[in-house]
Coordinates of C-alpha atoms in Angstrom, one line a residue:
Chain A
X1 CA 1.1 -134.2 -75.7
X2 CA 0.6 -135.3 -72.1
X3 CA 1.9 -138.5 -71.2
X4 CA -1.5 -140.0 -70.2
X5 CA -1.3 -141.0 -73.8
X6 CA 1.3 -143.4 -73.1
X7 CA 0.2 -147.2 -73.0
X8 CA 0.8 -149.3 -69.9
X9 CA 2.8 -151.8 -72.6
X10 CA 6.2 -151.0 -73.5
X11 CA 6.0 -149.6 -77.3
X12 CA 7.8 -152.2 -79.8
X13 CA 11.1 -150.9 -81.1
X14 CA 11.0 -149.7 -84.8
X15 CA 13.7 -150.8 -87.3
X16 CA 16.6 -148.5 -87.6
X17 CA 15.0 -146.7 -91.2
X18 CA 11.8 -146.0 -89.9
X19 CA 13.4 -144.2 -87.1
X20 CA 15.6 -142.5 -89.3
X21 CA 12.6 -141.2 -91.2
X22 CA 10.9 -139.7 -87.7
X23 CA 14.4 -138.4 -87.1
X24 CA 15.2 -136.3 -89.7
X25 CA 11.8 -134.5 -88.9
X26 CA 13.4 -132.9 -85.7
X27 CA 15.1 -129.7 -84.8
X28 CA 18.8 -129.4 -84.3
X29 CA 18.5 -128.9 -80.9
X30 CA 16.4 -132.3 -80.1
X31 CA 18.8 -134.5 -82.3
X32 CA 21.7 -133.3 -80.1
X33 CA 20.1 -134.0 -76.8
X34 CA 18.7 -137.4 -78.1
X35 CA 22.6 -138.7 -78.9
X36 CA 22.7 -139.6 -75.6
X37 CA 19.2 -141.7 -75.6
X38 CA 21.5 -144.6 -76.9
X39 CA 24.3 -145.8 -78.2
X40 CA 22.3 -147.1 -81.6
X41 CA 20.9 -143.5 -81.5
X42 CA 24.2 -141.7 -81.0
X43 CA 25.8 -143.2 -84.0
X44 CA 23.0 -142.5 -85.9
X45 CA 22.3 -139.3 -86.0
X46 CA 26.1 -138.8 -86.0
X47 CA 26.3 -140.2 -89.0
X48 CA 27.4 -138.3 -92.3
X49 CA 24.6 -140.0 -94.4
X50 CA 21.6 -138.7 -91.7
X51 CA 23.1 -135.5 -91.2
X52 CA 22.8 -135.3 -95.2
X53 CA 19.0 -136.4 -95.1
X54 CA 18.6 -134.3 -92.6
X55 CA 19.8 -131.3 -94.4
X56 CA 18.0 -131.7 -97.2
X57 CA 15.1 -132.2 -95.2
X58 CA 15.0 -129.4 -93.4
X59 CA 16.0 -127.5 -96.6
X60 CA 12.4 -128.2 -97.8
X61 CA 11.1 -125.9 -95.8
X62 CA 14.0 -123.3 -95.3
X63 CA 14.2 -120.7 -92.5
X64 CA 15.1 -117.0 -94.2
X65 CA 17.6 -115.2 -92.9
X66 CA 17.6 -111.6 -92.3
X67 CA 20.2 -109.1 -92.0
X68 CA 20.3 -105.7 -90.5
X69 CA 22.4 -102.9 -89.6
X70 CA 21.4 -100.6 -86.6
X71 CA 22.6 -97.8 -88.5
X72 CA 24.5 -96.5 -91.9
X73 CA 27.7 -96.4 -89.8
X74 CA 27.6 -99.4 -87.9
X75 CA 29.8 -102.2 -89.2
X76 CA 28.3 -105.3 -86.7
X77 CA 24.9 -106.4 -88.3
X78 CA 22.1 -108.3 -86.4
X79 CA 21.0 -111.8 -87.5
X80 CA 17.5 -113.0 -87.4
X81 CA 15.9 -116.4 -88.2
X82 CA 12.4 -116.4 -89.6
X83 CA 10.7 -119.8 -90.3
X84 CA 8.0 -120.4 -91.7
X85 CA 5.7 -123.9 -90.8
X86 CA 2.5 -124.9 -91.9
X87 CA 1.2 -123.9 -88.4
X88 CA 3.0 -120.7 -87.7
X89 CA 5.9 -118.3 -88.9
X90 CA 8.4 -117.9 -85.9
X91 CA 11.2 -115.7 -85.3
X92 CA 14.7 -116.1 -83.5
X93 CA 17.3 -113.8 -82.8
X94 CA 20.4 -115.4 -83.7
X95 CA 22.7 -114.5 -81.0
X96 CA 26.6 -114.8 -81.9
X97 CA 27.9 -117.5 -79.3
X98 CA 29.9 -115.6 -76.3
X99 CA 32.5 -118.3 -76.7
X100 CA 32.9 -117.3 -80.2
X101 CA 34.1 -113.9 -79.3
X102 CA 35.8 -115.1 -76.3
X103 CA 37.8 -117.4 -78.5
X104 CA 38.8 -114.4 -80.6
X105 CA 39.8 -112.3 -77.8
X106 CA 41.6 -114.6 -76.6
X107 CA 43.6 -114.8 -80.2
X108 CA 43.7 -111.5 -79.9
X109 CA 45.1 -111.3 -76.8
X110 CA 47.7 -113.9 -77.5
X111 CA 49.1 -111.0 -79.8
X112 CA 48.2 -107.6 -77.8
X113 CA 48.5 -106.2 -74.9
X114 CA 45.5 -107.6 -72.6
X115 CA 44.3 -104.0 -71.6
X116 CA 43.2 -103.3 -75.2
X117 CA 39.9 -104.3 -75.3
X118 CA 39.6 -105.2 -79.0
X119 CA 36.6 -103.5 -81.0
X120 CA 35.1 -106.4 -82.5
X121 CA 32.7 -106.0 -85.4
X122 CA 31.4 -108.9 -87.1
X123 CA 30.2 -108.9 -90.2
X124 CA 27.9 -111.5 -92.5
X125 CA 29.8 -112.7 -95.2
X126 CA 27.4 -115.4 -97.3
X127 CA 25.4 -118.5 -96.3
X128 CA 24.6 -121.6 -97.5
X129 CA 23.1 -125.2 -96.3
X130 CA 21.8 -123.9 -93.4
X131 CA 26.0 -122.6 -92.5
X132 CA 26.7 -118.7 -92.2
X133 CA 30.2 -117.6 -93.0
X134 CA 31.6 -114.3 -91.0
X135 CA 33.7 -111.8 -90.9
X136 CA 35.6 -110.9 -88.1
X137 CA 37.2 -107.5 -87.9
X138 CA 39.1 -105.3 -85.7
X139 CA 41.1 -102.4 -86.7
X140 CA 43.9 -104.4 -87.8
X141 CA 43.1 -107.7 -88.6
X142 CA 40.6 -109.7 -90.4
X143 CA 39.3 -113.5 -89.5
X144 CA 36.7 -115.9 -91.3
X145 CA 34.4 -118.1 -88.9
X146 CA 32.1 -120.7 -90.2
X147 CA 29.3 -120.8 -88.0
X148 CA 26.0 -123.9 -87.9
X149 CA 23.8 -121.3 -85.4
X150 CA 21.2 -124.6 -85.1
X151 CA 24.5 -126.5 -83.4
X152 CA 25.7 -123.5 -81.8
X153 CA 29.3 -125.0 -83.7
X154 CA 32.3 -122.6 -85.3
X155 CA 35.1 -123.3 -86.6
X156 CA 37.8 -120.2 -87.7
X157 CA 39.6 -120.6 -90.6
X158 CA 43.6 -120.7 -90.3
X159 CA 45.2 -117.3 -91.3
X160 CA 47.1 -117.7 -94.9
X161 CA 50.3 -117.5 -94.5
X162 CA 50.5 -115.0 -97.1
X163 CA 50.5 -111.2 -96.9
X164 CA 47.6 -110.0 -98.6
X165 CA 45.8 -106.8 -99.7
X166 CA 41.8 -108.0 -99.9
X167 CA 39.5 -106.3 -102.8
X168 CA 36.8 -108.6 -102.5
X169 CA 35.7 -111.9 -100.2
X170 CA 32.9 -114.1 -100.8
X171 CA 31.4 -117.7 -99.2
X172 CA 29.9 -120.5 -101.3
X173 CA 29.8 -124.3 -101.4
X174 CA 31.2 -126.5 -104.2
X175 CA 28.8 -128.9 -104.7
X176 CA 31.0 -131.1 -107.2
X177 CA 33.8 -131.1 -104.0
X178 CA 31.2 -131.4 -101.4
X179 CA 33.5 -128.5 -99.5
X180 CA 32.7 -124.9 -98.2
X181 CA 34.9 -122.1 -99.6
X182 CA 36.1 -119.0 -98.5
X183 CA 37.4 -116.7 -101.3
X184 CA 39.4 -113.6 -101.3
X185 CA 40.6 -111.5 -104.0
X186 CA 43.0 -108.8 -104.1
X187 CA 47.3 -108.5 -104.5
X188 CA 49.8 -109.9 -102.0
X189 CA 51.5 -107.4 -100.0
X190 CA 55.0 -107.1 -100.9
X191 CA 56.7 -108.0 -96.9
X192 CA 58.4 -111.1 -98.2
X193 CA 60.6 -111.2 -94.6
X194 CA 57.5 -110.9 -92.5
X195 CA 55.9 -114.5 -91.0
X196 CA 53.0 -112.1 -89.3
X197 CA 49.9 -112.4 -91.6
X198 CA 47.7 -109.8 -91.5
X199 CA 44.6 -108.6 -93.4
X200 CA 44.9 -104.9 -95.1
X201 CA 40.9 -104.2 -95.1
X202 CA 39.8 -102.8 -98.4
X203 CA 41.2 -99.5 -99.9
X204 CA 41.2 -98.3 -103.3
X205 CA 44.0 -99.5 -106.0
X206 CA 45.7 -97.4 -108.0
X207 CA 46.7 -98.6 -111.9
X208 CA 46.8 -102.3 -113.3
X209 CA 47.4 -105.5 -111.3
X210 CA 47.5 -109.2 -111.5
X211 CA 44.4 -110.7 -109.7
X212 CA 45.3 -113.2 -107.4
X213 CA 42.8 -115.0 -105.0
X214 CA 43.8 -117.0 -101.8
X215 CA 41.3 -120.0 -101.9
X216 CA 40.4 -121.6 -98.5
X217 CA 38.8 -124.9 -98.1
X218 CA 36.8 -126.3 -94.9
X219 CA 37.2 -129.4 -95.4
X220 CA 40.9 -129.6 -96.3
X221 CA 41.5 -126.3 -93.4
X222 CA 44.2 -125.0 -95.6
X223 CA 44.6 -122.1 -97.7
X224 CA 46.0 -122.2 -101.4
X225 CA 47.2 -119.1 -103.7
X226 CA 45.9 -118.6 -107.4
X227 CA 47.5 -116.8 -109.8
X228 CA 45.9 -115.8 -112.8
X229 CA 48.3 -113.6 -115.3
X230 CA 45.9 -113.4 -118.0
X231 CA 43.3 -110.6 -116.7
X232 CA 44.5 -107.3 -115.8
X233 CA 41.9 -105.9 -113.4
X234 CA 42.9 -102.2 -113.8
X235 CA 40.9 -100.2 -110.9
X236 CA 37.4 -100.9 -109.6
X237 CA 35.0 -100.8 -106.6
X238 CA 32.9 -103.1 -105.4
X239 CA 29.3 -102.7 -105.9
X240 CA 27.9 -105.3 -103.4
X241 CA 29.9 -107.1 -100.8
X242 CA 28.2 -109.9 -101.2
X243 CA 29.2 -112.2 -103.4
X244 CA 27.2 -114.5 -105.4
X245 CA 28.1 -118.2 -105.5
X246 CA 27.0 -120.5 -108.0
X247 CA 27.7 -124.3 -108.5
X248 CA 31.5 -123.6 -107.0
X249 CA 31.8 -120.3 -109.2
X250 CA 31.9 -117.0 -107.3
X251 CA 30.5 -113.4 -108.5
X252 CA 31.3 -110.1 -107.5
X253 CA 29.2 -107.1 -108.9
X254 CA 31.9 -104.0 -109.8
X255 CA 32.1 -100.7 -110.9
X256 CA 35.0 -100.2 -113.3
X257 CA 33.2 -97.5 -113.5
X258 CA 30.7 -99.3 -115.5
X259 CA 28.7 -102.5 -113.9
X260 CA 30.6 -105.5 -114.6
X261 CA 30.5 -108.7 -112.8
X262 CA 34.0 -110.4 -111.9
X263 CA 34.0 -114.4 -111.7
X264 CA 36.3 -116.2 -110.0
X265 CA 35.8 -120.7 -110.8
X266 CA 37.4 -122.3 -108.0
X267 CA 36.7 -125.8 -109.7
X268 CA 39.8 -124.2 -112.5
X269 CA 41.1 -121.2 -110.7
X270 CA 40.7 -119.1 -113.6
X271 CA 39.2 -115.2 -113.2
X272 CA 37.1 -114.2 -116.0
X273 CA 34.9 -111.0 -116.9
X274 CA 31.2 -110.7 -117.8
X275 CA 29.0 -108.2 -118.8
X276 CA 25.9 -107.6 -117.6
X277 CA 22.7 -107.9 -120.1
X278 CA 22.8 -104.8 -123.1
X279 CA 21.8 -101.6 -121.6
X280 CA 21.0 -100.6 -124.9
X281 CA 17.6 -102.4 -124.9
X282 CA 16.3 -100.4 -122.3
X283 CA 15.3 -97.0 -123.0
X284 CA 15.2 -95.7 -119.6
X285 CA 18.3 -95.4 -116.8
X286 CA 18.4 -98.9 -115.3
X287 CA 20.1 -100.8 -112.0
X288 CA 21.6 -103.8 -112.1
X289 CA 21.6 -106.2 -109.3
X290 CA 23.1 -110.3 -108.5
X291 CA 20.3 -112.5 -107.5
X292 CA 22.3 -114.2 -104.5
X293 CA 22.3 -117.8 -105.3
X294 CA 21.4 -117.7 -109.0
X295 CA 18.8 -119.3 -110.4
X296 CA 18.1 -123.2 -111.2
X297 CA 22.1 -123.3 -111.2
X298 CA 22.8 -120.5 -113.4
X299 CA 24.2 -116.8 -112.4
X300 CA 21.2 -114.7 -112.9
X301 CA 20.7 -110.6 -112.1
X302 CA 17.6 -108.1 -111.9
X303 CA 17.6 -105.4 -114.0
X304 CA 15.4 -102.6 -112.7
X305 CA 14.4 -99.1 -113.1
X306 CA 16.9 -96.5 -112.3
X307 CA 15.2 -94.1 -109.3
X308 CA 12.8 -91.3 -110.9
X309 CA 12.2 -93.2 -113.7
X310 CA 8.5 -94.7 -114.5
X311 CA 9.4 -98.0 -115.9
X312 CA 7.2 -100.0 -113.1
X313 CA 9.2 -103.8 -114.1
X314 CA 11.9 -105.8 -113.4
X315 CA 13.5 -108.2 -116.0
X316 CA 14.8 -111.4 -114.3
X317 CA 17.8 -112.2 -116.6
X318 CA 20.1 -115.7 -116.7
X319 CA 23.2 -116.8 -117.7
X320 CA 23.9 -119.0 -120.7
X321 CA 27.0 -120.0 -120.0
X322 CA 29.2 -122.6 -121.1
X323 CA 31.8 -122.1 -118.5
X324 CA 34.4 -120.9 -120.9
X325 CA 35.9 -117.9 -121.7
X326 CA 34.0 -114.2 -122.0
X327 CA 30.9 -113.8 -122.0
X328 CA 29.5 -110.6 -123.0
X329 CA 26.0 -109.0 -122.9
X330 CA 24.7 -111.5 -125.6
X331 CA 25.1 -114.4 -123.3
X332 CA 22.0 -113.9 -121.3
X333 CA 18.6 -114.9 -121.7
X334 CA 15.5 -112.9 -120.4
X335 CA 13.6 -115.8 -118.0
X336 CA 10.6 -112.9 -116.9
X337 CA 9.4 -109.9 -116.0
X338 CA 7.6 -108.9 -112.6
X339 CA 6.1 -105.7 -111.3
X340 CA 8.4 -103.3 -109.7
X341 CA 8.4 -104.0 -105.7
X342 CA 9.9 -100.5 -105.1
X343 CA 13.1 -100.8 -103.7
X344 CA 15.0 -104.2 -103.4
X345 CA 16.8 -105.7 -100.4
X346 CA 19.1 -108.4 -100.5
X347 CA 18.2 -111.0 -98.5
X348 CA 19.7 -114.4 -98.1
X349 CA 17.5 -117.9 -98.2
X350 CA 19.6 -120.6 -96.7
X351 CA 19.2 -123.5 -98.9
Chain B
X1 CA -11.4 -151.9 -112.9
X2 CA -14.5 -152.4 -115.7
X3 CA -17.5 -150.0 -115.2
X4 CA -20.7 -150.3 -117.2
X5 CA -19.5 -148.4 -120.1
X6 CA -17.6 -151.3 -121.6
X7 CA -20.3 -153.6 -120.3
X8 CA -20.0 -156.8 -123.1
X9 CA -23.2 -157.5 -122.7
X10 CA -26.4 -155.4 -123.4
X11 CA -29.3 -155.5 -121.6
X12 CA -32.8 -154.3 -123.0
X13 CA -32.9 -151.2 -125.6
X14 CA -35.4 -149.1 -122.7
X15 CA -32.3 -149.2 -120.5
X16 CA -29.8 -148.1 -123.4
X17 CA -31.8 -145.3 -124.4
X18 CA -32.1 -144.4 -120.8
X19 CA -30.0 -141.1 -120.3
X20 CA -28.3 -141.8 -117.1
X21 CA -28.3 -145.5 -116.2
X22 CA -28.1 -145.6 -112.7
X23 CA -25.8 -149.0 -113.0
X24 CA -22.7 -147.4 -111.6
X25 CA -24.0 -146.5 -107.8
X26 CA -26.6 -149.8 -108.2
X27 CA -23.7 -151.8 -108.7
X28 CA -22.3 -153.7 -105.8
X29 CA -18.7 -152.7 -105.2
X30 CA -16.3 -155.2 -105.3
X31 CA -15.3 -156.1 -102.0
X32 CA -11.2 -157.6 -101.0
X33 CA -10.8 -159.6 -98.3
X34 CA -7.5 -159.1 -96.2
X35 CA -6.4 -161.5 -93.6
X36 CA -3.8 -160.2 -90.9
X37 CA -1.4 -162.3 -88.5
X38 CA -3.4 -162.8 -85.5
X39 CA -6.1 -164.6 -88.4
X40 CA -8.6 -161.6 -88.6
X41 CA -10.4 -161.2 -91.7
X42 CA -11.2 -157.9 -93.3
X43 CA -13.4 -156.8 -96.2
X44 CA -12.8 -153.8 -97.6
X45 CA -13.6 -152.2 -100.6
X46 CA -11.2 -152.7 -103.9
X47 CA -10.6 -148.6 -104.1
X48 CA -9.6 -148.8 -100.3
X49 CA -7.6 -151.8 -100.8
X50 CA -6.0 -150.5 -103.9
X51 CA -4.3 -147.7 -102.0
X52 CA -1.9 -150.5 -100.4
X53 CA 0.6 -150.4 -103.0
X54 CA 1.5 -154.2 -101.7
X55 CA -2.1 -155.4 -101.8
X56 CA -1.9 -153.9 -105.3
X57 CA 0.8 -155.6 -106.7
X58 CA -0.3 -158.5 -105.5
X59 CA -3.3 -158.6 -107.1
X60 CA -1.8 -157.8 -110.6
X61 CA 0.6 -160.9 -110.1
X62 CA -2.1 -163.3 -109.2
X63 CA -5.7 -161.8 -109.6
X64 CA -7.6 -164.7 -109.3
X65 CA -7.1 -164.6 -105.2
X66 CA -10.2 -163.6 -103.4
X67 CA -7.9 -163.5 -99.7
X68 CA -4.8 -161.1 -99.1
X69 CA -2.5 -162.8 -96.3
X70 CA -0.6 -160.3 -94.6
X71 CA 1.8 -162.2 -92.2
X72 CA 3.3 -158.9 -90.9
X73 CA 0.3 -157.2 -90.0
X74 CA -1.7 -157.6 -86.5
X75 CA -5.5 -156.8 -86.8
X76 CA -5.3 -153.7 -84.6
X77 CA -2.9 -151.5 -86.5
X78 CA -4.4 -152.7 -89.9
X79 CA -8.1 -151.5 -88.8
X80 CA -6.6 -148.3 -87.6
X81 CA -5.0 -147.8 -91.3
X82 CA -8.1 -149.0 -93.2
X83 CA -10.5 -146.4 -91.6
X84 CA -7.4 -143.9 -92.6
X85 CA -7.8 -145.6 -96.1
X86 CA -11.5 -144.9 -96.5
X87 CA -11.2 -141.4 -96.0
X88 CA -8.2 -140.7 -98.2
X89 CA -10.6 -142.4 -100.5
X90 CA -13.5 -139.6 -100.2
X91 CA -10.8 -136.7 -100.4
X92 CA -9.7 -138.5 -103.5
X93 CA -13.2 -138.3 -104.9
X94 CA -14.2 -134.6 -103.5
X95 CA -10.9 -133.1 -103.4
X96 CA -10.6 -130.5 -100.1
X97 CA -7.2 -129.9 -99.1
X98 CA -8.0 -128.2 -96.0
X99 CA -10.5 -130.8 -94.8
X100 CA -8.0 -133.2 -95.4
X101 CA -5.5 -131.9 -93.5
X102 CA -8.0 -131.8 -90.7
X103 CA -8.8 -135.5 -90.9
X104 CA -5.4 -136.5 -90.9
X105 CA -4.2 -133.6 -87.8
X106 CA -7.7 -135.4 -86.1
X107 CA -6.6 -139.3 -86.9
X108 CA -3.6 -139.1 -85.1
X109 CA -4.2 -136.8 -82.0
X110 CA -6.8 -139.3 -80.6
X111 CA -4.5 -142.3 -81.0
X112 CA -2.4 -143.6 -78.2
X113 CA 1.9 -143.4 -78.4
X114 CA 1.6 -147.1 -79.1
X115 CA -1.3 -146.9 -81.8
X116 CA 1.0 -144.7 -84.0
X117 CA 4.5 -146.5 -83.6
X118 CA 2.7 -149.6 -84.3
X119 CA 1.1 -148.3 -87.2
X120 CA 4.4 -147.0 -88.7
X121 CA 5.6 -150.5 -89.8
X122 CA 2.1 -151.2 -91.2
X123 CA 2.2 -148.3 -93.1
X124 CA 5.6 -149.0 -94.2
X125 CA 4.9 -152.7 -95.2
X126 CA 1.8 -151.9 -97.0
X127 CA 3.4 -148.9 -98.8
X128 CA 0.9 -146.1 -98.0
X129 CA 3.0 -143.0 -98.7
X130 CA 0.9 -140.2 -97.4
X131 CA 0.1 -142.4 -94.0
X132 CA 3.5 -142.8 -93.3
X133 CA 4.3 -139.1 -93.6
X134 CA 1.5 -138.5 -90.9
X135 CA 2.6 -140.5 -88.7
X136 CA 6.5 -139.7 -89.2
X137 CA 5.7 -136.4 -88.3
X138 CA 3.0 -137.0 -85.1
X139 CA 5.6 -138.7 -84.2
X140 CA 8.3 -136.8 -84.2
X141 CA 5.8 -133.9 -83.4
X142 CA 5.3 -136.2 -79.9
X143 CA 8.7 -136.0 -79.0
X144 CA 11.0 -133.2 -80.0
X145 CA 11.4 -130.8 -77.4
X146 CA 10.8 -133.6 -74.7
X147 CA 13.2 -135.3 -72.2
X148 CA 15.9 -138.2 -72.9
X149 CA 14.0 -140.0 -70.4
X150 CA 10.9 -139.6 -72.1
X151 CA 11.6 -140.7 -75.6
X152 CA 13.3 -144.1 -74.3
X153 CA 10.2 -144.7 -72.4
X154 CA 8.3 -143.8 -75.7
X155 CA 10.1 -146.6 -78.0
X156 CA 10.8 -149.0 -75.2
X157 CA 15.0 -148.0 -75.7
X158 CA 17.2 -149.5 -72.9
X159 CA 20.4 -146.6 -72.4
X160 CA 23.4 -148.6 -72.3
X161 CA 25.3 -145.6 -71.4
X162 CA 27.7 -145.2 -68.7
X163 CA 27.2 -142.2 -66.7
X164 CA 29.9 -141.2 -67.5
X165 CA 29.2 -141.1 -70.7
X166 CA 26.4 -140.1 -70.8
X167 CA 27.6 -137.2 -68.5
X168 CA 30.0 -136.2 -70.7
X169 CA 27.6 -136.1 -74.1
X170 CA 25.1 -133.5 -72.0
X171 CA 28.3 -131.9 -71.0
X172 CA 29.1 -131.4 -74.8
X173 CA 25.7 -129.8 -75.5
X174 CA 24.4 -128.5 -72.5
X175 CA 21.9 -125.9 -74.1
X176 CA 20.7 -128.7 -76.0
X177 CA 19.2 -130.3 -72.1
X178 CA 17.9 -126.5 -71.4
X179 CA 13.7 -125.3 -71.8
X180 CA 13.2 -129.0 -72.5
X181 CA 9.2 -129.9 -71.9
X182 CA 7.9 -131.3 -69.2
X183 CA 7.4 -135.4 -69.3

């Protein structure tokens, strides 16, 4: 709009909640500039309350965001924004702050020699409310960053203190806690005299173990250890590396060799296994697959047809669960069936 | 809210077994009278006044009043949402969602900065949902990606900043300040 539009008389002053309501309708990158319109405006839209309208506003039209990978080797993805308006779909690259990496070089650095240049590759680990959680990775160390890419803000998480042997990761937010959570499963690493932490990257277990899962919350910025005696994992792979997180319970799709889903509920700290829908129903080779995010608040997966095979649906399954104990294959409840799309790829929706 | 269907009282038996009585269009429509601040009177059709949710209920707590005061409202911004009123009245009748949305993208591009703000509180007072949304958003459609400057000039907002602190909050988000529109 030009500003020929603006009257010669000095427009009245709305009341703080109709200026809320305008506000919540603007981009991240306007509300930051605007904090320093006034000091009325500043606390405002610093407040907890507005930045919680404001979220939800924003996640009634959500951006999606895309993941890629140059190549089948490459461990760094690229991040795109797409968002789609009323008027137009538009598309951002989401560049990776430089201070974010300088930041971590300079951890880095703090322990190496400066003349190694670290090989940095940094990986998506989950999003959610607008938030995407990372990996960090170089050959010998792994760290977590929660990054807001519309406030260009990140925060790393602390490093346990604990020696630990990772299996699995996963990002969600507890909605009963109001607190982001970073997960990781695996087995400590028997160094009791070492104070060095440091992050073994994945590699296959031999035999039985004891799950254990070092829980970190955002909000409190501290790590805590779980123990959980009562499952034995014996050996497995992962299937995905994302994992799915649902109403503060996390979800890892395994092979053990069969599909099986592992759930770890950081409201109790208790591990439990569940099986995926009966094969048995279908008559043809099927895949299974997590829908990221579940459906209306319940785990849910895809069951699809296995390559070659002319099946030409997918079943949309959810979880009945009462949130205790095992559930096996008689637990879920078919919600649909859609045409088969050909061949799925994750993508995440950040709501 | 009676329409000749539950008419008490019949007329001749010609106009009963008449197929389609034309009474309904025939039929004066009841008119509302609405009086704003500045002692301006407007008559508007009961359809169009029943979209105020305030005007509503206060009808169904004293119906026998023939004038509406509205002690918040000046005559400018209250013809303005009227004529918006009318229309939504029409959609309402001939539903077209995409004619709709070209009314209401039309009703606000041709008014002023000032027309809309003041509106806002009209809309708000009078409890006219979808109006407020339209002009939430041309307003904050007016103003993001603009200047500091520009959107305390806009709502008539004095900065009681230092410069230096206000210094150091563009400091704190410099990107924020950067492809900013022109004023």
């Amino acid at each position: 709009m030009s500003g020929s539009k603006m009257d010669a008389g000095s427009v009245s002053t709305l009341p703080e909640e109709m200026i809320i309501e305008i506000l919540t309708r603007l981009a991240v990158k306007s509300l930051l500039r605007f904090k320093s319109v006034s000091k009325d405006w500043c606390s405002l839209i610093t407040n907890p309350e507005f930045i919680t309208a404001h979220l939800h506003n924003s996640t009634q039209k959500p951006s999606i965001l895309l993941e890629g990978f140059r190549s089948e080797e490459e461990e760094s993805s690229t991040l795109s924004l797409l968002h789609h308006r009323d008027t137009s779909t538009t598309f951002d690259f989401l560049r990776i702050p430089q201070s974010l990496m300088y930041d971590y070089t300079f951890m880095r650095n703090s322990f190496l020699n400066q003349e190694i240049y670290p090989d940095i590759s940094f990986t998506l680990l989950g999003s959610t409310g607008g938030l995407l959680c990372s990996k960090v990775c170089d050959n010998l160390r792994i760290d977590y960053v929660l990054w807001n890419p519309a406030t260009r803000n990140f925060i790393y998480a602390k490093r346990p203190r604990q020696i630990f042997k990772i299996l699995l990761d996963g990002f969600g937010h507890n909605s009963k806690m109001n607190d982001y959570m970073l997960v990781k499963i695996g087995r400590l690493f028997q160094s009791p005299n070492l104070d060095a932490v440091m992050d073994i990257p994945f590699e296959i277990e031999k035999g039985d173990f004891v799950l254990r899962a070092l829980v970190y919350s955002w909000r409190k910025h501290s790590w805590r250890l779980v123990y959980d005696c009562r499952i034995q994992s014996g050996v497995f792979y992962p299937r995905d590396d994302q994992a799915v997180s649902v109403k503060g319970e996390f979800y890892w799709h395994l092979h053990r060799p069969q599909d099986i889903i592992l759930a770890f509920d950081t409201d109790n700290s208790v591990f439990r296994w569940i099986d995926f829908p009966r094969w048995n129903q279908y008559s043809t080779p099927v895949e299974v697959s997590l829908i990221s995010g579940g459906i209306k608040d319940s785990l849910a997966c895809s069951v699809f047809p296995n390559n070659g095979s002319t099946s030409l649906t997918i079943d949309i399954w959810v979880l009945d669960d009462s949130g205790a104990g095992v559930c096996s294959g008689e637990s879920w409840t078919k919600l649909l069936t859609i045409p088969f799309l050909g061949t799925l790829h994750q993508v995440f929706v950040n709501v | 809210m009676s329409s000749s269907t539950d008419s008490p009282t019949l007329t001749t038996e010609t106009t009963q077994l008449s197929p389609q009585p034309d009474t309904e269009t025939a039929k004066p429509t009841k008119k509302i009278t609405l009086k704003s601040s500045d002692n301006q009177i407007f008559e508007v059709e009961e359809s169009v006044a029943m979209e105020f949710a305030t005007v509503k209920s206060f009808f169904e707590d004293s119906p026998s009043t023939d004038t509406v005061p509205l002690p918040n409202v000046t005559a400018k911004p209250l013809s303005q949402v009227i004529e918006f009123c009318k229309e939504q009245i029409k959609f309402k009748a001939n539903p077209d969602e995409a004619q709709k949305k070209k009314y209401n993208a039309e009703f606000v591009t041709e008014k002023s900065d000032k027309d809309l703000v003041d509106m806002i509180p009209v809309a708000n007072y009078l409890e006219i949902k979808d109006l407020l949304d339209v002009l939430n958003q041309a307003v904050a459609d007016r103003i993001e990606n603009k200047s500091v400057e520009y959107v305390r000039s806009f709502f008539g907002i004095d900065n009681d900043f230092t410069a230096e602190e206000e210094a150091a909050l563009r400091r704190e988000h410099a990107w924020a300040y950067e492809g900013v529109d022109e004023d």
